[in-house]
CSV table of C-alpha atoms and ligand atoms in Angstrom, one decimal:
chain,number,residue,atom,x,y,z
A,1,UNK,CA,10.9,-94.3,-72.7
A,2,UNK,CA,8.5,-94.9,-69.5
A,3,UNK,CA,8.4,-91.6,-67.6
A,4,UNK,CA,5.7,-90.3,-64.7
A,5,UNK,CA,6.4,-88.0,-62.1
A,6,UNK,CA,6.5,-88.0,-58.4
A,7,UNK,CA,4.1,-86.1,-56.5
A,8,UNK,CA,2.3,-86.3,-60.1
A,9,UNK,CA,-1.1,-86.0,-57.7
A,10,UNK,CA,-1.7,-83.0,-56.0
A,11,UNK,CA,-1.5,-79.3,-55.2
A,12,UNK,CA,-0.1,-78.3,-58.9
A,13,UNK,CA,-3.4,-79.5,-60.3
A,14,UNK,CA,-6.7,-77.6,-60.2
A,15,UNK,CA,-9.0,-81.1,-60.2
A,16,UNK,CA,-6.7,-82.0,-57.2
A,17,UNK,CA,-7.7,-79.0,-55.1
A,18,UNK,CA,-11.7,-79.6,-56.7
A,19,UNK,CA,-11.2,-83.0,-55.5
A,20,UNK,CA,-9.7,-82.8,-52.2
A,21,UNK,CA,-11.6,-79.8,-50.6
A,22,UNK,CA,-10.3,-78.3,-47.3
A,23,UNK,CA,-11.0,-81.8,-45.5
A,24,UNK,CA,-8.3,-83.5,-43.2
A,25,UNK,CA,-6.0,-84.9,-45.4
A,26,UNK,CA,-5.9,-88.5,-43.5
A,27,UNK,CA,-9.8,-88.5,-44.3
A,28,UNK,CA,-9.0,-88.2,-47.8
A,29,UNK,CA,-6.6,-90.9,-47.3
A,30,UNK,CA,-9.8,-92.8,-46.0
A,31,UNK,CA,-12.0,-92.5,-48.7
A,32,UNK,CA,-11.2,-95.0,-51.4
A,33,UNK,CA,-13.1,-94.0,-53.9
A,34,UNK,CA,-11.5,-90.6,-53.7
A,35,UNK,CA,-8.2,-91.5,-53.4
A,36,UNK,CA,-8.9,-94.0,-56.5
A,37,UNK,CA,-9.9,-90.8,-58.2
A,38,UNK,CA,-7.2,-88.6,-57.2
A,39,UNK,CA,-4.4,-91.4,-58.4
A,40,UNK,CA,-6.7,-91.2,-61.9
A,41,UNK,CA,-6.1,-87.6,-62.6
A,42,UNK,CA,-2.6,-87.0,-63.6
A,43,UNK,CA,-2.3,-90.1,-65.8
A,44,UNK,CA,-5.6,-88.5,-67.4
A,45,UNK,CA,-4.0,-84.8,-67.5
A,46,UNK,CA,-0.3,-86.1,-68.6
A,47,UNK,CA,-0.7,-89.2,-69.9
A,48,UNK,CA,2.4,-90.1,-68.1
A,49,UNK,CA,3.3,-94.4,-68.3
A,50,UNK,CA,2.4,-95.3,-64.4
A,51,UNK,CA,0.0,-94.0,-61.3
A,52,UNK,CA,1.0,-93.1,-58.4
A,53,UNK,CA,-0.8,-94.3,-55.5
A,54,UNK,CA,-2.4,-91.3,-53.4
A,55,UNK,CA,-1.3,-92.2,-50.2
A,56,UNK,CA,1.5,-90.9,-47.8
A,57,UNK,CA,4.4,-92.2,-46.2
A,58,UNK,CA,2.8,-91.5,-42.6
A,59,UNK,CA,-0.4,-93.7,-43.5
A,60,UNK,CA,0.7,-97.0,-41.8
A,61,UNK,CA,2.1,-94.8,-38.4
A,62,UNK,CA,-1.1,-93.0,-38.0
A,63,UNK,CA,-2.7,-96.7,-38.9
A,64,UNK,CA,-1.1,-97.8,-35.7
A,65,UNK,CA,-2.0,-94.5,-33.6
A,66,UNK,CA,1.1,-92.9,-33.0
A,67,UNK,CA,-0.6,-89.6,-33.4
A,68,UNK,CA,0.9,-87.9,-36.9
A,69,UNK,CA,-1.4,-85.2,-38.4
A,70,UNK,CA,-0.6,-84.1,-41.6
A,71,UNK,CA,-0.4,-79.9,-40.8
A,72,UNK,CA,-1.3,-78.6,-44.7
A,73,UNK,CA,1.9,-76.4,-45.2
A,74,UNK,CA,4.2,-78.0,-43.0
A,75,UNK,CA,3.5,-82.0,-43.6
A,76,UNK,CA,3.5,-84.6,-41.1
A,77,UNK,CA,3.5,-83.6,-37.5
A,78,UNK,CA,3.7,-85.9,-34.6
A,79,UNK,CA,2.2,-85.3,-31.2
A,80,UNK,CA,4.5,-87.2,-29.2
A,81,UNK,CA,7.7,-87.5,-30.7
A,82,UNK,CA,9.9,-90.8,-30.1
A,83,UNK,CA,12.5,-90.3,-27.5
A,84,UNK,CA,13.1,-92.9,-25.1
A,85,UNK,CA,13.1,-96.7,-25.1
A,86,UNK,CA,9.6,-97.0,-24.0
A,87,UNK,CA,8.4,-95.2,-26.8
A,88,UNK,CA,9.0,-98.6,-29.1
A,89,UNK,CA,6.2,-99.7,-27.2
A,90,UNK,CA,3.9,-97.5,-29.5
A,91,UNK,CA,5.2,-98.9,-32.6
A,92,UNK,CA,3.6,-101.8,-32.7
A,93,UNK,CA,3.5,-104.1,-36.2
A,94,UNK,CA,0.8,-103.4,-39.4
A,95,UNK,CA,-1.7,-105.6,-39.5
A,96,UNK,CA,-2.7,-104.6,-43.1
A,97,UNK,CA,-6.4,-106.2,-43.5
A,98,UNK,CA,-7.3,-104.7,-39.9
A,99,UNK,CA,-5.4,-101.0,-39.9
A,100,UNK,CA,-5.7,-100.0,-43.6
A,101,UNK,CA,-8.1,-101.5,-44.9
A,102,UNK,CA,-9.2,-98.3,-47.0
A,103,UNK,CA,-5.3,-98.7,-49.0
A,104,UNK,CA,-6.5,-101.6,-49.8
A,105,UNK,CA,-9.4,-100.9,-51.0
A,106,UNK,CA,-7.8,-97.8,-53.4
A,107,UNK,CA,-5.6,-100.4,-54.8
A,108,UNK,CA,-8.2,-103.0,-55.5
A,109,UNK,CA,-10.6,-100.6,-57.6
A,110,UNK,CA,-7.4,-98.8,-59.5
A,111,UNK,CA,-6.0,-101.9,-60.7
A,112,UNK,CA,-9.9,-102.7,-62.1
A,113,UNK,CA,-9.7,-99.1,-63.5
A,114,UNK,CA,-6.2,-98.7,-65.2
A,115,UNK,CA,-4.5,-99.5,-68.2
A,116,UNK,CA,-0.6,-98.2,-67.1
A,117,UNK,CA,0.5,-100.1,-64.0
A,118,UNK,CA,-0.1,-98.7,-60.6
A,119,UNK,CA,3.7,-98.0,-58.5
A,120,UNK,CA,2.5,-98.2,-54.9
A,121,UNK,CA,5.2,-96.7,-52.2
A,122,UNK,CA,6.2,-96.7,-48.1
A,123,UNK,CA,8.8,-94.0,-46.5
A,124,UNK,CA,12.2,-96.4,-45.7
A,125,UNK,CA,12.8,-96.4,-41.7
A,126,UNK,CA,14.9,-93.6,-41.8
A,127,UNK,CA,13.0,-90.5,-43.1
A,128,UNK,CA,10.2,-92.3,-41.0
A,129,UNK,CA,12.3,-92.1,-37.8
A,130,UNK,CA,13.2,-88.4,-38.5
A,131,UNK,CA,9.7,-87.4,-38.6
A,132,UNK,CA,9.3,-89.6,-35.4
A,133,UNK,CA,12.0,-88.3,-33.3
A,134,UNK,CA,12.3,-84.8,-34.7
A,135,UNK,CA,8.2,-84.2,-34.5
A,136,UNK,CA,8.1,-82.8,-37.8
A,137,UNK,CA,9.7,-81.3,-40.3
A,138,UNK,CA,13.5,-80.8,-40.0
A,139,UNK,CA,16.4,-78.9,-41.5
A,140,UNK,CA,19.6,-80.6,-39.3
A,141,UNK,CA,18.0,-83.6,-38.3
A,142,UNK,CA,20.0,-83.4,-35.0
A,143,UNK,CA,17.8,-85.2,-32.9
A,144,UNK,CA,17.8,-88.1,-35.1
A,145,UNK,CA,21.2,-88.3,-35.8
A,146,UNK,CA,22.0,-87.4,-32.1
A,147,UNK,CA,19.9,-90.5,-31.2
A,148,UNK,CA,21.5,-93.0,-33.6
A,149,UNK,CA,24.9,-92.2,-32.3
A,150,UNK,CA,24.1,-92.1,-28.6
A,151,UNK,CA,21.9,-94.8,-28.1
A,152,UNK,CA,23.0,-97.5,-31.2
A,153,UNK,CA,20.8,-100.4,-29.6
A,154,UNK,CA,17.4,-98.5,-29.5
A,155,UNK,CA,18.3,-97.0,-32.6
A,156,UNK,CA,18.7,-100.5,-34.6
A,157,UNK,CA,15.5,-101.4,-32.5
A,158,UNK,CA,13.5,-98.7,-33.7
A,159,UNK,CA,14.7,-98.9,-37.4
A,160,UNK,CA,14.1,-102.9,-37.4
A,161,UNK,CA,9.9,-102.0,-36.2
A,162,UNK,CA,10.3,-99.2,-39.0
A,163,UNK,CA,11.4,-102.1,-41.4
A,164,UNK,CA,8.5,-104.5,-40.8
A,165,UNK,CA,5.8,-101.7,-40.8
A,166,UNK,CA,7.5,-100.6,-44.5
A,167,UNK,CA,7.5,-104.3,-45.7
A,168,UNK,CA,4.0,-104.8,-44.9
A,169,UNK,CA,2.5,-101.8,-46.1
A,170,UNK,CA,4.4,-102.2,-49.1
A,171,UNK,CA,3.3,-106.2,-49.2
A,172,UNK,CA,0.0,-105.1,-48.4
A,173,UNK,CA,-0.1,-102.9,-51.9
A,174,UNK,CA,1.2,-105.3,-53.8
A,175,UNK,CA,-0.7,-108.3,-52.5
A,176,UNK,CA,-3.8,-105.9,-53.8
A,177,UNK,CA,-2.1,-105.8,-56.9
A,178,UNK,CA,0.2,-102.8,-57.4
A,179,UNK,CA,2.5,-103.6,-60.1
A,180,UNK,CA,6.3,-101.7,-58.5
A,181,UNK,CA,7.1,-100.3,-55.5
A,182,UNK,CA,9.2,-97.4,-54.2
A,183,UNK,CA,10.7,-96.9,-51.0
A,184,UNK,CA,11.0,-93.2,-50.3
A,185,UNK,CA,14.1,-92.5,-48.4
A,186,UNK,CA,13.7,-88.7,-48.9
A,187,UNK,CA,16.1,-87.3,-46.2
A,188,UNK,CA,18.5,-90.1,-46.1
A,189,UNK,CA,20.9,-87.5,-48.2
A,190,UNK,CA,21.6,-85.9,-44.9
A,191,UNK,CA,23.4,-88.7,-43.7
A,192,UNK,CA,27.4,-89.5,-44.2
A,193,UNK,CA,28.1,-92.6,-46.2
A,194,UNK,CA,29.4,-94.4,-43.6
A,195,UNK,CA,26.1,-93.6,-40.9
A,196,UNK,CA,23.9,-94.6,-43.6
A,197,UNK,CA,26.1,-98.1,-44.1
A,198,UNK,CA,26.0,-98.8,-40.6
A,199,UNK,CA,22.6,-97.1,-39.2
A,200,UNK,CA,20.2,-97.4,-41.7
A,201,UNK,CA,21.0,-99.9,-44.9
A,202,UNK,CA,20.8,-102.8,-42.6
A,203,UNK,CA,16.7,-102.1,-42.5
A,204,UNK,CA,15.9,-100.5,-45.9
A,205,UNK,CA,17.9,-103.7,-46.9
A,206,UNK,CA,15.1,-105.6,-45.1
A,207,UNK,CA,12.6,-104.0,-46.3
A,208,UNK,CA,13.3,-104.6,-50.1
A,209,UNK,CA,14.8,-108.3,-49.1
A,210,UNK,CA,11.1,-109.1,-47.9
A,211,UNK,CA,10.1,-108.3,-51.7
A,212,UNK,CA,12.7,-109.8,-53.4
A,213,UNK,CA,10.1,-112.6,-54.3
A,214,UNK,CA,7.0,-110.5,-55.1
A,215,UNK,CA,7.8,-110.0,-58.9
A,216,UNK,CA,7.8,-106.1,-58.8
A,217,UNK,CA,10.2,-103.8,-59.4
A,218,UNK,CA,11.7,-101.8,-56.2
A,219,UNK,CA,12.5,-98.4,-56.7
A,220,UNK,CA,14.4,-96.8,-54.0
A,221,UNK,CA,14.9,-93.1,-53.9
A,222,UNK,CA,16.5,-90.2,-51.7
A,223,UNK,CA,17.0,-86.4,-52.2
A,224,UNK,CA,21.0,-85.5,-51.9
A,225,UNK,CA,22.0,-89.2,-52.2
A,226,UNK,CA,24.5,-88.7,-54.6
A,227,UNK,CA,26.9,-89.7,-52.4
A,228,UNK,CA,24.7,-92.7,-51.2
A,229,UNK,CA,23.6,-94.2,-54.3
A,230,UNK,CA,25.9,-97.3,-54.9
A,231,UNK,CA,24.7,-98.3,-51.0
A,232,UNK,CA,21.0,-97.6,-52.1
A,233,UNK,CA,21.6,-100.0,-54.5
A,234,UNK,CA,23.0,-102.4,-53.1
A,235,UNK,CA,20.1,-102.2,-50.2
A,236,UNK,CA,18.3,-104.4,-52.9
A,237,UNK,CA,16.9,-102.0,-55.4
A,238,UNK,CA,16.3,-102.9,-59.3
A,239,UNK,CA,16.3,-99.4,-60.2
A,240,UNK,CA,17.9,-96.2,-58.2
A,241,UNK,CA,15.7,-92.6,-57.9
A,242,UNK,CA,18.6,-90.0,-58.7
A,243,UNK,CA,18.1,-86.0,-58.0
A,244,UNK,CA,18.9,-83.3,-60.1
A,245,UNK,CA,22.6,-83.0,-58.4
A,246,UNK,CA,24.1,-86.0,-60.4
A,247,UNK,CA,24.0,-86.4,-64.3
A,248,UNK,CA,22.6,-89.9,-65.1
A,249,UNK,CA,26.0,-91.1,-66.7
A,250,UNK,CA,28.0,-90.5,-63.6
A,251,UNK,CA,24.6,-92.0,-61.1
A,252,UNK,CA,25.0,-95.2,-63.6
A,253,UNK,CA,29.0,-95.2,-62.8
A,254,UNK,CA,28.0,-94.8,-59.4
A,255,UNK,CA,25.4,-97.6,-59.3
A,256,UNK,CA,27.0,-99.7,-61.5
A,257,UNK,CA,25.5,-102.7,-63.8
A,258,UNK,CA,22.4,-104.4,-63.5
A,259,UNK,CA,20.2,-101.6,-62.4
A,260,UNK,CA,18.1,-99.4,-64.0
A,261,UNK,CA,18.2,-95.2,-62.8
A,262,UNK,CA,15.4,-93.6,-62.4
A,263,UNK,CA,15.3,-89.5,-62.8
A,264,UNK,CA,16.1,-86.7,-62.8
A,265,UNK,CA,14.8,-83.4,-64.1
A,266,UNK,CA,15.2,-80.2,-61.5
A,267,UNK,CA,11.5,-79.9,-60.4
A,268,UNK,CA,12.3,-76.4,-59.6
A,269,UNK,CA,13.3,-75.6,-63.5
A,270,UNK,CA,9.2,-77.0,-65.0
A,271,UNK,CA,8.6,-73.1,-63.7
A,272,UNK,CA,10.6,-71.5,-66.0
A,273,UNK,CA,9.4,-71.0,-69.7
A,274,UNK,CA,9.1,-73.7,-71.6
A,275,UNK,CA,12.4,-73.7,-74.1
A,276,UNK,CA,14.5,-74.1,-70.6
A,277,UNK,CA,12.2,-77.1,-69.8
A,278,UNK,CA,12.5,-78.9,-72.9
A,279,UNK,CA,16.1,-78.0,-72.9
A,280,UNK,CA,17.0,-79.5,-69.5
A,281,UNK,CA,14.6,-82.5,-70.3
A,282,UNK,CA,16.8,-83.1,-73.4
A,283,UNK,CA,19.8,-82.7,-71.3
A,284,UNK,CA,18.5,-85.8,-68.8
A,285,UNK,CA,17.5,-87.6,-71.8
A,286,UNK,CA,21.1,-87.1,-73.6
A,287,UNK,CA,22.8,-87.9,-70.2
A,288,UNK,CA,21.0,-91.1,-69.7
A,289,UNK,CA,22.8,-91.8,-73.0
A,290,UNK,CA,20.2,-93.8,-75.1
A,291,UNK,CA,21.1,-97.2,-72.7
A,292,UNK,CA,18.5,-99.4,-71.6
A,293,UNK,CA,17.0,-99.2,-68.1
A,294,UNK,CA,16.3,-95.4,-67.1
A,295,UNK,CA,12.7,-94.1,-66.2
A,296,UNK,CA,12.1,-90.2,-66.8
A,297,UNK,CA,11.5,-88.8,-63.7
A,298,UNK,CA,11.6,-85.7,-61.9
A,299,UNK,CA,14.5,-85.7,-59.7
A,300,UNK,CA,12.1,-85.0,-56.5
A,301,UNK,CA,8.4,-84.4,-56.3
A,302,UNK,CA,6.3,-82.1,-58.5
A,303,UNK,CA,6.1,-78.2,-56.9
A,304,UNK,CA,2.6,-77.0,-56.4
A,305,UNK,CA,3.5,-73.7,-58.3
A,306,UNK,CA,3.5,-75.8,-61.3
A,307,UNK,CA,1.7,-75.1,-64.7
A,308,UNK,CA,0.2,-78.7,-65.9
A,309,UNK,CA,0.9,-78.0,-69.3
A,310,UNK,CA,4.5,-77.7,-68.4
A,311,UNK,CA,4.2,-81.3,-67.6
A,312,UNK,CA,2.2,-82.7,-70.1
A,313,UNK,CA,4.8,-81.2,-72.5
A,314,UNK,CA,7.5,-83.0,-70.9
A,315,UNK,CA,5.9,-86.1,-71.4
A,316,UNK,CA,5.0,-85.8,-74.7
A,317,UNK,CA,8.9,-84.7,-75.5
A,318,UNK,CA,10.0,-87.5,-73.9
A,319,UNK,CA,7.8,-90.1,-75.6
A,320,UNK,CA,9.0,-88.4,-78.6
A,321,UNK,CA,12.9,-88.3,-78.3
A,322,UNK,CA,13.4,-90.7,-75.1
A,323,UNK,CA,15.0,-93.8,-76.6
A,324,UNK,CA,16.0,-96.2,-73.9
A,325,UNK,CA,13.2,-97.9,-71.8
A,326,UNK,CA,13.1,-101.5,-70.7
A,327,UNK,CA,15.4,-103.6,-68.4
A,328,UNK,CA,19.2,-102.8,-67.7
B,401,LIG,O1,1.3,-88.6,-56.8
B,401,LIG,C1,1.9,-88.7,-55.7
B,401,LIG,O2,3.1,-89.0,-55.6
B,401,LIG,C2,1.1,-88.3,-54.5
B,401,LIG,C3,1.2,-89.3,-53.4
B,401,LIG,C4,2.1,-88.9,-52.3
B,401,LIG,C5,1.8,-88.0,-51.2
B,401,LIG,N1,2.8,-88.0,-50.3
B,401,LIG,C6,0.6,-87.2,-51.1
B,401,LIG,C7,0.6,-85.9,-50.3
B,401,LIG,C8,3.4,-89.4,-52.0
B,401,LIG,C9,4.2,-90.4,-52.9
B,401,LIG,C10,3.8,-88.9,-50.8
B,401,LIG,C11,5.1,-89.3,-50.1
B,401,LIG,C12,5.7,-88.4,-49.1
B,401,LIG,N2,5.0,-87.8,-48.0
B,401,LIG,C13,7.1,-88.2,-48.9
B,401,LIG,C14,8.1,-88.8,-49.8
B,401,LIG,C15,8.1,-88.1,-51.1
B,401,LIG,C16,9.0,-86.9,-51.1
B,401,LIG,O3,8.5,-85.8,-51.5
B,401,LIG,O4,10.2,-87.0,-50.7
B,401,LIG,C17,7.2,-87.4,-47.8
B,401,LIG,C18,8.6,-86.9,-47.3
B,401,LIG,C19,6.0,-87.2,-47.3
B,401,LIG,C20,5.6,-86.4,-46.1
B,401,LIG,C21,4.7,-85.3,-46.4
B,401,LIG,N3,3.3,-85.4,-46.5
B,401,LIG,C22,5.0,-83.9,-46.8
B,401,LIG,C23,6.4,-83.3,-46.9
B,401,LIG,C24,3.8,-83.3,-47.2
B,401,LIG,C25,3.6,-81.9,-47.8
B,401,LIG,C26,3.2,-80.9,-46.8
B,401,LIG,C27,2.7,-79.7,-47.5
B,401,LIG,O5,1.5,-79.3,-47.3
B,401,LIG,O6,3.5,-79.0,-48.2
B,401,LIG,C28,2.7,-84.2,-47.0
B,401,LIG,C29,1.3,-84.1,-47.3
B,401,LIG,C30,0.9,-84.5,-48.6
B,401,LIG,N4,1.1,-85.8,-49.0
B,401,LIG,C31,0.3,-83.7,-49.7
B,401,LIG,C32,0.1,-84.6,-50.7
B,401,LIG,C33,-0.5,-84.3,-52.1
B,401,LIG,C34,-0.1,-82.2,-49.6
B,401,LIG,C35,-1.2,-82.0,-48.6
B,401,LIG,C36,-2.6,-81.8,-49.2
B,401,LIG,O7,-2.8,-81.9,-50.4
B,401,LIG,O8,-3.5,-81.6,-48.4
C-alpha cells in the first residue's frame, strides 16, 4: 500500500530546521535548490512512496503581490485583507514562467532526482479566500462567510480569479513534471453542505475540470469534511483526503464508487507511544478494508512535536500489513 504523509517536510524534522535556518520563509520558497532539498528529506528519513513539493498554498498570491507574509507561528498573514469590489483588482491572473519561475525550477531538478513520484499541490479558492478576507488565521471564519452571503456576485467573482490562479499553479507543476496533484481545501469543513454546493464547488470544480486532461491524479482534501465528502468528489477528484473523524468504510459509502480515499491516521495520536500508533494505524488499515484504491495518509498534516521514528515506523508497518494499493 502507497502511503506518505502531509506536511511530511518540515518543523518535526531536525535536517528541516538545519536546512531552513531562521530566513524568511518565502526566500526559502525562492531558492530552488533548497527547496529541491527540503522535498528530498522525508522520503530519505521515511522512505514513504511520494514527495511532497516544499511549497505553500500562499506562493502564487504573494507571486502576484498581494502582500501575504508567512508570520512563523501563526502562518500566512495578509497586509491588506480583501474586502470590497475593488480589491479584485489585485488579484490579477498567474503567469507561471514570469511569477514563479523558482517552482518551476524545484520541480524540474526533483523530477531529475527522484525515483517515487513527486505530488505537487495549490490551496482550492476557498481556504485561499479565508486567508484573504479574514487576514490571517481564523477560528469562525465570519468575515468570509459573512461576505459570501452578502455580497454573492463578488463572492463568485473572487472565487472564479481564485480558480484560475489554482489551475495554473497547479498546471504550472505538472507541466514541469509533477506526477499528482492535491488541492488543499483545508478549512472548507467549516462550511454547511449546502454553502459549500452553491459558494464554493462551482470553482474547486474548475479548478480540477482544467486537469481533467493532464493524466495525473487529483487529490482533493479538507479537515472536518465529513460532511462534505461526496460533493468533494464529485468537484472532480480521483481520490478524496479524509480526516481522522470518519472511518474509511463509511468515507467510501460516502464517496461512493470509482474513487480512491486517501487517509486517515489522527496526526495528534503519532505522539503517543508507539503500541497506540501502530494500533490506530492498524485500525485505518482494517477500516480501509483490504479494497483497492486507498493511500495511507495522515488525516491532516504532520505536528512539529513529532518523533521521526514514529513515522518511519508507520511506514514500514504499513508496507508490511497494508494490502490494497492501486486504482478503485
Ligand atoms: O511536506 C509538505 O507537505 C510541506 C509543504 C507544505 C507547506 N505548506 C510548507 C510549510 C504544504 C503542502 C503546505 C500547505 C499549506 N499551507 C496548507 C494546506 C495544508 C494544511 O495543513 O491544511 C495551509 C493551510 C497552509 C498555510 C500555512 N503556511 C500554515 C498554516 C503554516 C504554518 C504556520 C506555522 O508556523 O505554524 C504555513 C507555513 C509553512 N508552510 C510551514 C511549512 C513547513 C512552517 C513555517 C516554517 O517552517 O518556517
Amino acid at each position: 500500500m502507497p502511503v506518505w504523509f502531509m506536511r511530511q517536510a518540515g518543523r518535526a524534522l531536525p535536517e528541516y530546521r538545519q536546512a531552513r535556518g531562521e530566513g524568511r520563509f518565502l526566500d526559502a520558497i525562492a531558492d530552488p535548490a533548497l527547496c529541491a532539498e527540503i522535498t528530498l528529506q522525508p522520503v530519505r528519513r521515511y522512505g514513504v512512496d511520494a514527495a511532497v513539493l516544499f511549497s505553500d498554498i500562499v506562493v502564487p498570491l504573494a507571486a502576484i503581490g498581494f502582500g501575504v507574509e508567512i508570520v512563523p507561528g501563526t502562518g500566512p498573514v495578509v497586509e491588506s485583507p480583501f474586502r470590497r469590489a475593488a480589491d479584485l483588482s489585485r488579484l490579477r491572473g498567474l503567469e507561471a514562467e514570469a511569477d514563479i519561475p523558482y517552482v518551476i525550477e524545484t520541480v524540474r531538478l526533483l523530477v531529475r532526482e527522484l525515483e517515487v513520484p513527486l505530488i505537487g499541490f495549490a490551496g482550492a479558492p476557498y481556504t485561499l479566500a479565508s486567508y484573504l478576507i479574514e487576514g490571517g488565521p481564523s477560528r469562525d471564519y465570519a468575515l468570509t462567510k459573512s461576505l459570501m452571503h452578502a455580497d454573492p456576485d463578488l463572492w463568485m467573482a473572487l472565487m472564479d480569479r481564485l480558480a484560475d490562479i489554482s489551475l495554473a499553479f497547479l498546471a504550472a507543476q505538472v507541466g514541469a513534471g509533477a506526477s499528482a496533484v492535491q488541492l488543499f481545501d483545508s478549512w472548507a469543513g467549516g462550511l454547511s453542505a449546502a454553502d459549500y454546493e452553491r459558494f464554493v464547488m462551482p470553482a474547486s470544480r474548475k479548478v480540477l475540470s482544467g486537469l481533467a486532461g493532464a493524466g495525473v491524479p487529483r487529490i482533493h482534501f479538507g479537515v472536518g469534511n465529513g460532511e462534505l465528502l461526496g460533493l468533494m468528489g464529485e468537484a472532480g477528484a480521483d481520490v478524496v483526503g479524509v480526516d481522522w473523524r470518519v472511518p474509511l468504510a463509511e468515507a467510501r459509502r460516502r464517496i461512493g464508487p470509482g474513487r480512491a480515499v486517501q487517509g486517515n491516521l489522527d496526526p495528534a495520536l503519532c505522539l503517543a507511544p508507539w503500541d497506540v500508533v501502530a494500533g490506530a494505524t492498524r485500525r485505518v488499515l482494517a477500516d480501509a478494508g483490504g479494497q483497492p484504491g486507498h493511500v495511507f495518509n495522515l488525516g491532516h498534516g504532520v505536528l512539529p512535536a513529532t518523533d521521526p521514528d514514529i513515522l518511519t515506523r508507520v511506514v514500514d508497518l504499513v508496507h508490511a500489513e497494508g494490502r490494497a494499493g492501486g486504482a478503485p
